[in-house]
CSV table of C-alpha atoms and ligand atoms in Angstrom, one decimal:
chain,number,residue,atom,x,y,z
Q,1,MET,CA,0.1,180.7,-38.0
Q,2,LEU,CA,2.8,178.5,-39.3
Q,3,PRO,CA,4.0,179.2,-42.9
Q,4,VAL,CA,3.9,176.2,-45.2
Q,5,ALA,CA,7.7,175.9,-45.5
Q,6,GLU,CA,8.0,175.8,-41.7
Q,7,ALA,CA,5.3,173.1,-41.4
Q,8,GLU,CA,7.2,171.1,-44.0
Q,9,ARG,CA,10.5,171.5,-42.2
Q,10,ILE,CA,9.0,170.3,-38.9
Q,11,VAL,CA,7.3,167.3,-40.5
Q,12,LEU,CA,10.4,166.3,-42.3
Q,13,SER,CA,12.5,166.7,-39.2
Q,14,HIS,CA,10.5,163.8,-37.7
Q,15,ALA,CA,11.6,161.2,-40.1
Q,16,ARG,CA,11.2,157.6,-38.8
Q,17,SER,CA,12.5,154.2,-39.6
Q,18,TRP,CA,10.9,150.9,-38.9
Q,19,GLY,CA,13.6,148.3,-39.5
Q,20,GLN,CA,14.0,145.8,-42.3
Q,21,GLU,CA,12.4,142.7,-43.6
Q,22,SER,CA,12.9,140.1,-46.3
Q,23,LEU,CA,10.4,139.7,-49.1
Q,24,PRO,CA,10.1,137.6,-52.3
Q,25,PHE,CA,11.4,139.9,-54.9
Q,26,LEU,CA,8.1,140.4,-56.7
Q,27,ALA,CA,6.4,141.4,-53.5
Q,28,ALA,CA,9.1,144.0,-53.0
Q,29,GLN,CA,8.0,146.2,-55.8
Q,30,GLY,CA,7.7,149.8,-54.6
Q,31,ARG,CA,9.8,149.1,-51.5
Q,32,VAL,CA,13.2,150.5,-50.7
Q,33,LEU,CA,16.1,148.2,-50.9
Q,34,ALA,CA,18.0,147.8,-47.5
Q,35,GLU,CA,21.0,145.8,-48.9
Q,36,ASP,CA,23.5,146.1,-51.7
Q,37,ILE,CA,22.9,143.6,-54.4
Q,38,ARG,CA,26.1,142.2,-56.0
Q,39,ALA,CA,26.7,140.2,-59.1
Q,40,ASP,CA,27.1,136.5,-58.2
Q,41,ARG,CA,28.9,135.9,-61.6
Q,42,ASP,CA,30.4,138.1,-64.2
Q,43,LEU,CA,27.8,139.9,-66.4
Q,44,PRO,CA,27.6,138.5,-69.0
Q,45,PRO,CA,28.9,135.3,-67.5
Q,46,TYR,CA,30.6,134.1,-70.7
Q,47,ASP,CA,31.5,135.5,-74.1
Q,48,ARG,CA,28.0,135.9,-75.5
Q,49,VAL,CA,27.0,135.9,-79.1
Q,50,THR,CA,24.8,138.9,-79.9
Q,51,MET,CA,23.6,138.0,-83.4
Q,52,ASP,CA,22.4,134.9,-85.2
Q,53,GLY,CA,24.9,133.9,-87.9
Q,54,ILE,CA,28.3,132.3,-88.1
Q,55,ALA,CA,31.4,132.3,-85.9
Q,56,ILE,CA,34.7,132.3,-87.6
Q,57,ARG,CA,38.4,132.7,-86.8
Q,58,PHE,CA,39.2,136.3,-87.7
Q,59,ALA,CA,42.7,135.3,-88.9
Q,60,ASP,CA,41.1,133.2,-91.7
Q,61,TYR,CA,39.1,136.3,-92.9
Q,62,GLU,CA,42.2,138.5,-92.6
Q,63,ALA,CA,44.2,136.0,-94.7
Q,64,GLY,CA,41.6,136.5,-97.5
Q,65,CYS,CA,39.1,133.6,-96.9
Q,66,ARG,CA,35.5,134.6,-97.8
Q,67,HIS,CA,33.8,131.2,-98.2
Q,68,PHE,CA,33.4,129.2,-95.0
Q,69,PRO,CA,31.9,125.6,-94.9
Q,70,VAL,CA,29.6,125.1,-91.9
Q,71,GLU,CA,31.4,122.6,-89.7
Q,72,THR,CA,28.8,122.4,-86.9
Q,73,THR,CA,25.9,124.3,-85.4
Q,74,GLN,CA,25.7,125.7,-81.9
Q,75,ALA,CA,22.4,126.9,-80.3
Q,76,ALA,CA,22.0,129.1,-77.3
Q,77,GLY,CA,22.3,126.8,-74.3
Q,78,ASP,CA,24.7,124.3,-76.0
Q,79,PRO,CA,28.1,123.9,-74.5
Q,80,PRO,CA,30.6,125.9,-76.5
Q,81,VAL,CA,32.3,124.4,-79.5
Q,82,THR,CA,36.0,124.4,-78.8
Q,83,SER,CA,37.6,123.1,-82.0
Q,84,LEU,CA,37.2,124.6,-85.5
Q,85,SER,CA,39.1,123.7,-88.7
Q,86,MET,CA,40.9,126.4,-90.6
Q,87,ASN,CA,38.6,128.3,-93.0
Q,88,ALA,CA,35.5,126.7,-91.6
Q,89,CYS,CA,32.7,128.2,-89.5
Q,90,ILE,CA,30.2,127.4,-86.7
Q,91,GLU,CA,26.6,128.3,-87.4
Q,92,ILE,CA,25.8,130.0,-84.1
Q,93,MET,CA,22.8,131.6,-82.4
Q,94,THR,CA,22.3,134.7,-80.2
Q,95,GLY,CA,22.9,133.9,-76.6
Q,96,ALA,CA,25.4,131.1,-77.3
Q,97,ALA,CA,28.7,131.0,-75.5
Q,98,ILE,CA,31.5,131.4,-77.9
Q,99,ALA,CA,34.9,129.9,-77.1
Q,100,GLY,CA,38.1,128.5,-78.4
Q,101,PRO,CA,39.4,129.6,-81.8
Q,102,ALA,CA,36.3,131.5,-83.1
Q,103,ASP,CA,36.6,135.2,-82.4
Q,104,ALA,CA,34.2,137.0,-84.7
Q,105,VAL,CA,30.5,136.6,-85.4
Q,106,VAL,CA,29.1,137.5,-88.8
Q,107,PRO,CA,25.3,138.0,-88.9
Q,108,TYR,CA,23.0,136.2,-91.4
Q,109,GLU,CA,22.3,139.7,-92.9
Q,110,HIS,CA,26.0,139.9,-94.0
Q,111,LEU,CA,26.1,136.3,-95.5
Q,112,GLN,CA,24.9,134.2,-98.4
Q,113,LEU,CA,24.4,130.6,-97.3
Q,114,SER,CA,24.1,127.9,-99.9
Q,115,ALA,CA,25.0,124.2,-100.0
Q,116,GLY,CA,26.5,124.4,-96.5
Q,117,VAL,CA,28.9,127.2,-97.3
Q,118,ALA,CA,28.6,130.7,-96.0
Q,119,GLN,CA,29.9,133.5,-98.2
Q,120,ILE,CA,30.7,136.7,-96.4
Q,121,ASN,CA,29.7,139.9,-98.2
Q,122,GLU,CA,30.6,142.6,-95.7
Q,123,PRO,CA,33.7,143.7,-93.8
Q,124,VAL,CA,34.5,141.9,-90.6
Q,125,ARG,CA,36.2,143.2,-87.4
Q,126,LYS,CA,37.9,141.0,-84.8
Q,127,GLY,CA,35.6,140.4,-81.9
Q,128,GLN,CA,32.5,141.7,-83.6
Q,129,ASN,CA,29.0,140.8,-82.2
Q,130,ILE,CA,30.5,139.2,-79.1
Q,131,HIS,CA,29.5,140.6,-75.7
Q,132,ARG,CA,32.6,139.9,-73.6
Q,133,GLN,CA,32.4,138.1,-70.3
Q,134,GLY,CA,32.3,140.7,-67.4
Q,135,GLN,CA,32.0,143.6,-69.8
Q,136,ASP,CA,28.9,145.0,-67.9
Q,137,LYS,CA,29.8,143.9,-64.3
Q,138,ARG,CA,32.4,141.8,-62.6
Q,139,ARG,CA,31.5,139.2,-60.1
Q,140,GLY,CA,31.1,140.9,-56.7
Q,141,ASP,CA,30.4,144.3,-58.2
Q,142,HIS,CA,27.4,146.3,-56.9
Q,143,VAL,CA,24.5,145.9,-59.3
Q,144,ILE,CA,21.7,147.5,-57.2
Q,145,PRO,CA,22.7,149.9,-54.4
Q,146,VAL,CA,21.0,150.1,-51.1
Q,147,GLY,CA,18.2,152.8,-51.1
Q,148,LYS,CA,16.9,152.0,-54.6
Q,149,VAL,CA,13.2,151.8,-55.0
Q,150,ILE,CA,12.3,148.4,-56.5
Q,151,GLY,CA,10.7,148.5,-59.9
Q,152,PRO,CA,10.7,146.3,-62.9
Q,153,ALA,CA,14.3,147.1,-63.9
Q,154,GLU,CA,15.6,146.2,-60.3
Q,155,ILE,CA,13.5,143.0,-60.3
Q,156,SER,CA,15.1,142.1,-63.7
Q,157,MET,CA,18.6,142.6,-62.3
Q,158,ALA,CA,17.7,140.7,-59.0
Q,159,ALA,CA,16.5,137.8,-61.1
Q,160,SER,CA,19.6,137.8,-63.2
Q,161,VAL,CA,21.9,137.5,-60.2
Q,162,GLY,CA,19.7,134.9,-58.5
Q,163,LYS,CA,18.3,137.1,-55.7
Q,164,SER,CA,14.8,135.9,-55.3
Q,165,VAL,CA,14.5,137.3,-51.8
Q,166,LEU,CA,15.3,141.0,-51.0
Q,167,LEU,CA,15.9,142.8,-47.8
Q,168,VAL,CA,13.8,145.9,-47.8
Q,169,LYS,CA,12.8,148.7,-45.4
Q,170,LYS,CA,9.8,147.9,-43.2
Q,171,LEU,CA,6.7,150.0,-43.4
Q,172,PRO,CA,4.9,151.7,-40.5
Q,173,ARG,CA,2.0,149.9,-38.9
Q,174,THR,CA,-0.7,152.4,-39.9
Q,175,VAL,CA,-4.3,153.2,-38.8
Q,176,ILE,CA,-6.6,155.6,-40.5
Q,177,LEU,CA,-9.3,157.1,-38.2
Q,178,SER,CA,-12.2,158.9,-39.8
Q,179,SER,CA,-14.6,160.9,-37.6
Q,180,GLY,CA,-18.0,162.4,-37.8
Q,181,ASP,CA,-21.6,161.4,-37.0
Q,182,GLU,CA,-22.8,162.3,-40.5
Q,183,LEU,CA,-20.6,159.6,-42.1
Q,184,VAL,CA,-21.7,156.2,-43.0
Q,185,ASP,CA,-19.9,153.2,-44.5
Q,186,VAL,CA,-19.5,153.0,-48.3
Q,187,THR,CA,-21.8,149.9,-48.4
Q,188,ALA,CA,-24.6,151.6,-46.3
Q,189,ALA,CA,-27.5,153.6,-47.8
Q,190,PRO,CA,-27.1,157.1,-46.4
Q,191,LEU,CA,-30.1,159.0,-45.0
Q,192,PRO,CA,-30.7,162.4,-46.7
Q,193,HIS,CA,-28.6,164.2,-44.1
Q,194,GLN,CA,-25.7,161.6,-44.2
Q,195,ILE,CA,-22.8,161.1,-46.5
Q,196,ARG,CA,-20.5,158.1,-47.2
Q,197,ARG,CA,-17.0,158.3,-45.8
Q,198,SER,CA,-14.5,158.6,-48.6
Q,199,ASN,CA,-11.4,160.1,-47.0
Q,200,SER,CA,-10.5,156.8,-45.3
Q,201,TYR,CA,-10.3,155.1,-48.7
Q,202,THR,CA,-8.4,158.0,-50.3
Q,203,LEU,CA,-5.7,157.7,-47.6
Q,204,GLN,CA,-5.8,153.9,-47.7
Q,205,ALA,CA,-5.4,153.8,-51.5
Q,206,ALA,CA,-2.5,156.3,-51.5
Q,207,LEU,CA,-0.6,154.3,-48.8
Q,208,GLN,CA,-1.3,151.1,-50.6
Q,209,ARG,CA,0.9,152.3,-53.5
Q,210,TYR,CA,3.8,152.1,-51.0
Q,211,GLY,CA,2.8,148.7,-49.8
Q,212,ILE,CA,1.2,149.9,-46.6
Q,213,GLU,CA,-2.0,148.0,-45.7
Q,214,ALA,CA,-3.6,150.5,-43.3
Q,215,ASP,CA,-6.3,149.5,-40.8
Q,216,LEU,CA,-9.5,151.6,-40.8
Q,217,ARG,CA,-11.5,152.7,-37.9
Q,218,HIS,CA,-14.3,155.2,-37.5
Q,219,LEU,CA,-14.9,157.5,-34.6
Q,220,PRO,CA,-18.2,159.0,-33.6
Q,221,ASP,CA,-18.3,162.7,-32.4
Q,222,ALA,CA,-18.2,161.5,-28.8
Q,223,PRO,CA,-15.1,162.7,-26.7
Q,224,ASP,CA,-14.9,159.7,-24.4
Q,225,VAL,CA,-15.0,157.2,-27.3
Q,226,ILE,CA,-12.5,159.3,-29.3
Q,227,LEU,CA,-10.0,159.4,-26.4
Q,228,ARG,CA,-10.3,155.7,-25.7
Q,229,GLU,CA,-9.8,154.8,-29.4
Q,230,ILE,CA,-6.8,157.1,-29.8
Q,231,LYS,CA,-5.2,155.8,-26.7
Q,232,ASP,CA,-5.7,152.3,-28.0
Q,233,CYS,CA,-4.2,153.1,-31.3
Q,234,LEU,CA,-1.1,154.7,-29.7
Q,235,GLN,CA,-0.3,151.2,-28.3
Q,236,SER,CA,-0.3,149.3,-31.6
Q,237,TYR,CA,0.5,151.7,-34.5
Q,238,ASP,CA,3.5,153.7,-35.7
Q,239,LEU,CA,1.5,156.1,-37.8
Q,240,MET,CA,-2.0,157.5,-37.2
Q,241,LEU,CA,-3.8,159.4,-39.8
Q,242,LEU,CA,-7.0,161.1,-38.7
Q,243,SER,CA,-9.5,162.9,-40.9
Q,244,GLY,CA,-12.1,165.3,-39.7
Q,245,GLY,CA,-13.0,166.8,-36.3
Q,246,VAL,CA,-10.0,169.2,-36.1
Q,247,SER,CA,-11.6,172.5,-36.9
Q,248,MET,CA,-13.4,175.1,-34.7
Q,249,GLY,CA,-16.7,173.2,-34.6
Q,250,LYS,CA,-18.5,172.5,-31.3
Q,251,PHE,CA,-18.0,168.7,-32.0
Q,252,ASP,CA,-14.4,168.8,-33.2
Q,253,TYR,CA,-13.0,166.8,-30.3
Q,254,ILE,CA,-9.9,165.4,-31.9
Q,255,PRO,CA,-7.3,168.1,-30.9
Q,256,GLN,CA,-8.2,167.8,-27.2
Q,257,ALA,CA,-8.3,164.0,-27.3
Q,258,LEU,CA,-4.8,163.9,-28.9
Q,259,ARG,CA,-3.4,166.1,-26.1
Q,260,ASP,CA,-5.2,164.1,-23.4
Q,261,ALA,CA,-3.8,160.9,-24.8
Q,262,GLY,CA,-0.3,162.3,-24.5
Q,263,VAL,CA,0.5,163.2,-28.1
Q,264,GLN,CA,2.9,166.0,-28.4
Q,265,ILE,CA,1.4,168.5,-31.0
Q,266,HIS,CA,4.1,170.3,-33.0
Q,267,PHE,CA,1.7,172.5,-34.9
Q,268,ASP,CA,-2.1,172.8,-35.2
Q,269,LYS,CA,-2.6,175.3,-38.0
Q,270,VAL,CA,-0.8,176.1,-41.2
Q,271,ARG,CA,-1.1,179.3,-43.2
Q,272,GLN,CA,-2.6,177.6,-46.2
Q,273,ARG,CA,-5.8,177.0,-48.2
Q,274,PRO,CA,-7.1,174.4,-48.2
Q,275,GLY,CA,-6.1,172.5,-45.1
Q,276,LYS,CA,-5.5,175.3,-42.5
Q,277,PRO,CA,-6.4,173.2,-39.4
Q,278,LEU,CA,-3.8,170.5,-40.1
Q,279,GLN,CA,-2.2,169.1,-36.9
Q,280,PHE,CA,1.0,167.2,-36.6
Q,281,GLY,CA,2.2,165.4,-33.5
Q,282,THR,CA,4.4,162.7,-32.2
Q,283,PHE,CA,4.0,160.1,-29.5
Q,284,GLY,CA,6.2,157.6,-27.6
Q,285,ASN,CA,9.7,157.5,-29.1
Q,286,GLN,CA,8.7,156.7,-32.7
Q,287,GLY,CA,5.0,157.4,-33.3
Q,288,VAL,CA,3.7,160.0,-35.7
Q,289,VAL,CA,0.2,161.5,-36.0
Q,290,PHE,CA,-1.3,163.6,-38.8
Q,291,ALA,CA,-4.7,165.0,-38.0
Q,292,LEU,CA,-6.1,166.1,-41.3
Q,293,PRO,CA,-9.1,168.5,-41.9
Q,294,GLY,CA,-12.1,166.5,-43.0
Q,295,ASN,CA,-13.0,168.3,-46.2
Q,296,PRO,CA,-12.0,165.8,-48.9
Q,297,VAL,CA,-9.9,168.3,-50.8
Q,298,SER,CA,-8.2,169.4,-47.6
Q,299,THR,CA,-7.4,165.8,-46.7
Q,300,PHE,CA,-6.1,165.2,-50.2
Q,301,LEU,CA,-3.9,168.3,-50.3
Q,302,CYS,CA,-2.4,167.5,-46.8
Q,303,LEU,CA,-1.8,164.0,-47.9
Q,304,GLN,CA,0.1,165.1,-51.0
Q,305,ARG,CA,1.9,168.0,-49.5
Q,306,TYR,CA,2.9,166.6,-46.0
Q,307,VAL,CA,2.1,163.0,-45.4
Q,308,LEU,CA,3.5,161.4,-48.5
Q,309,PRO,CA,6.7,163.5,-48.6
Q,310,TRP,CA,7.2,162.6,-44.9
Q,311,LEU,CA,6.7,158.9,-45.7
Q,312,GLU,CA,9.1,159.0,-48.6
Q,313,HIS,CA,11.7,160.9,-46.6
Q,314,SER,CA,11.4,158.4,-43.8
Q,315,LEU,CA,11.8,155.4,-46.1
Q,316,GLY,CA,14.8,157.0,-47.7
Q,317,PHE,CA,13.4,157.5,-51.2
Q,318,PRO,CA,16.0,159.2,-53.3
Q,319,GLY,CA,15.2,162.9,-53.1
Q,320,THR,CA,13.6,163.8,-56.5
Q,321,THR,CA,13.8,167.4,-57.7
Q,322,ALA,CA,10.6,169.3,-56.9
Q,323,LEU,CA,8.2,169.5,-59.8
Q,324,ARG,CA,7.4,173.0,-61.2
Q,325,ALA,CA,4.9,174.3,-63.8
Q,326,ARG,CA,4.1,177.6,-65.5
Q,327,LEU,CA,0.8,179.2,-64.6
Q,328,GLU,CA,-1.4,179.4,-67.8
Q,329,THR,CA,-3.6,182.4,-66.8
Q,330,THR,CA,-3.1,185.2,-64.3
Q,331,VAL,CA,-4.7,184.4,-60.9
Q,332,HIS,CA,-5.7,186.8,-58.1
Q,333,PHE,CA,-5.9,185.5,-54.5
Q,334,GLU,CA,-6.5,188.0,-51.7
Q,335,PRO,CA,-6.0,186.1,-48.4
Q,336,ASP,CA,-2.5,186.1,-47.0
Q,337,LEU,CA,-2.3,182.3,-47.2
Q,338,THR,CA,-0.4,179.9,-49.4
Q,339,TYR,CA,-3.0,178.8,-52.0
Q,340,PHE,CA,-2.9,175.3,-53.3
Q,341,MET,CA,-4.8,175.8,-56.4
Q,342,GLN,CA,-6.2,172.8,-58.3
Q,343,VAL,CA,-4.8,172.7,-61.8
Q,344,LYS,CA,-4.7,170.4,-64.8
Q,345,THR,CA,-1.3,170.2,-66.3
Q,346,TYR,CA,-0.2,169.7,-69.9
Q,347,GLN,CA,3.2,169.4,-71.5
Q,348,ASP,CA,4.4,171.8,-74.2
Q,349,GLU,CA,6.4,169.2,-76.0
Q,350,VAL,CA,8.5,171.5,-78.1
Q,351,ALA,CA,9.6,173.7,-75.2
Q,352,ALA,CA,9.6,170.7,-72.8
Q,353,GLN,CA,7.7,172.8,-70.4
Q,354,GLN,CA,4.9,171.9,-68.0
Q,355,TRP,CA,1.9,174.3,-67.9
Q,356,ALA,CA,-0.9,174.4,-65.3
Q,357,ILE,CA,-4.5,175.4,-66.1
Q,358,PRO,CA,-6.4,176.7,-63.1
Q,359,LEU,CA,-9.5,174.6,-62.2
Q,360,GLN,CA,-10.6,176.3,-59.1
Q,361,GLY,CA,-13.8,174.4,-58.5
Q,362,GLN,CA,-16.0,175.2,-55.5
Q,363,GLY,CA,-13.4,175.2,-52.7
Q,364,SER,CA,-12.2,172.6,-50.3
Q,365,GLY,CA,-15.4,170.6,-50.3
Q,366,ASP,CA,-15.4,170.1,-54.1
Q,367,PHE,CA,-14.2,166.6,-54.3
Q,368,ALA,CA,-15.4,166.1,-57.9
Q,369,ASN,CA,-13.0,168.7,-59.1
Q,370,LEU,CA,-10.1,166.6,-57.9
Q,371,LEU,CA,-10.9,164.2,-60.7
Q,372,ASP,CA,-10.7,166.9,-63.4
Q,373,ALA,CA,-7.5,168.3,-62.0
Q,374,ASN,CA,-4.3,166.3,-61.6
Q,375,ALA,CA,-2.2,168.5,-59.4
Q,376,PHE,CA,-2.0,171.4,-56.9
Q,377,LEU,CA,0.0,174.5,-57.9
Q,378,GLU,CA,1.5,176.1,-54.8
Q,379,LEU,CA,1.0,179.9,-54.9
Q,380,PRO,CA,2.9,181.3,-52.0
Q,381,ALA,CA,1.6,183.6,-49.3
Q,382,GLY,CA,2.5,187.3,-49.2
Q,383,GLN,CA,1.5,187.8,-52.8
Q,384,ASN,CA,-1.9,188.5,-54.3
Q,385,VAL,CA,-1.3,188.4,-58.1
Q,386,PHE,CA,0.2,185.4,-59.8
Q,387,GLU,CA,1.1,186.2,-63.4
Q,388,ALA,CA,0.5,184.0,-66.4
Q,389,GLY,CA,3.9,182.4,-67.3
Q,390,ASP,CA,5.3,182.5,-63.8
Q,391,VAL,CA,6.7,179.2,-62.4
Q,392,PHE,CA,5.4,177.6,-59.2
Q,393,ARG,CA,5.9,174.3,-57.4
Q,394,LEU,CA,3.6,171.6,-58.5
Q,395,TRP,CA,2.1,168.7,-56.5
Q,396,TYR,CA,1.1,166.2,-59.1
Q,397,TYR,CA,-1.1,163.3,-58.1
Q,398,GLY,CA,-2.0,161.7,-61.4
Q,399,PHE,CA,-1.0,158.1,-61.8
F,1,AMP,P1,-14.8,168.2,-40.1
F,1,AMP,O1,-13.3,168.4,-40.4
F,1,AMP,O2,-15.1,167.1,-39.3
F,1,AMP,O3,-15.4,169.5,-39.7
F,1,AMP,O4,-15.4,167.9,-41.6
F,1,AMP,C1,-15.4,168.8,-42.6
F,1,AMP,C2,-16.2,168.3,-43.7
F,1,AMP,O5,-15.6,167.2,-44.3
F,1,AMP,C3,-17.6,168.0,-43.4
F,1,AMP,O6,-18.5,168.4,-44.4
F,1,AMP,C4,-17.5,166.4,-43.3
F,1,AMP,O7,-18.8,165.8,-43.6
F,1,AMP,C5,-16.5,166.1,-44.3
F,1,AMP,N1,-15.8,164.9,-44.0
F,1,AMP,C6,-15.2,164.6,-42.8
F,1,AMP,N2,-14.7,163.4,-42.8
F,1,AMP,C7,-15.0,162.9,-44.0
F,1,AMP,C8,-14.7,161.6,-44.6
F,1,AMP,N3,-14.0,160.6,-44.0
F,1,AMP,N4,-15.2,161.4,-45.9
F,1,AMP,C9,-15.8,162.3,-46.5
F,1,AMP,N5,-16.1,163.5,-46.0
F,1,AMP,C10,-15.7,163.8,-44.8
F,2,MG,MG1,-16.7,166.4,-38.3
């Protein structure tokens, strides 16, 4: 049986890319930028006043003047005042373009204004409270590099350089196939021996965070229908996520159907709990299939541990450092499997350390426990006792 690290390596070695597309910048949130964004002007584009107050000629102050009659007023958005009498000032506002002879801004907090004369009460430096043109970026400089994931800060920068449409990486055309005759739709009233299918929505919701709108289909436990549907999906999708029907049961037809449809299976079991019967395959020259075990916790773990890392790797998300946490209480686990234990994390704020409290629940069918927990702690195979205080990898799924 394949160790977890090996399964991860195989999955990540099949990174894919799906081209590029242009989107209005707000619709590009969560997407990966496929172009370098450059400044179309200097940033800031003019010598910008950063405090409300008065603008003076520093030389006047240096020569001993402390009382400056207000000669004119300049609001943000007004064209810059370019002439100023000796020992006079411009009353000026944050965001205004300062030009000409004025070369220092004294904030209201440092003034006394009465009868149209400003008296300066604090020391003044030349150039103070002026954000110089091009001080942050020069026209043509990179302001957002290719590969950045678009969030509010990137959208802010795109707006300020006038990029209302962004070139981003395209997403895979994705289908989620649930399977099992016991499963009914979420809107149906289940019979006593039936349950509502939830995995499809788990997967759909997780992918939606990346902007993927996956189609949903449901497969009965009937081999001919399964084969036909899988073959059909191979024609029109880049990514197929299946849930259920991959174990040792008499009606688990998915593995055979995948092979019969021409999917190349790279592994069909991983030395882990939950999620042992995970299968990974490829088709055509770009297609990828994950067949996930149907137990909701198994599906969820395989999603967090393999599917999403593969997706992020394919899209070129900047590799973040793996999360780690300290186990809060000693845990014994006998089987020689990597154990993904459900945990709830908390932060020791003084030590800036993350701790993980075991919430073991009732095993891989215990979906309710996923809501109390917020992560899986990866306890490696080949070890039976995991000591309190030891550090392990953490797969966090809280929002
Ligand atoms: P299977 O992998 O088909 O043997 O299913 C394992 C368990 O997971 C069974 O109890 C199924 O009822 C359950 N299951 C499978 N698919 C889903 C699904 N889409 N939503 C909720 N539970 C599921
Ligand atoms: Mg089933």
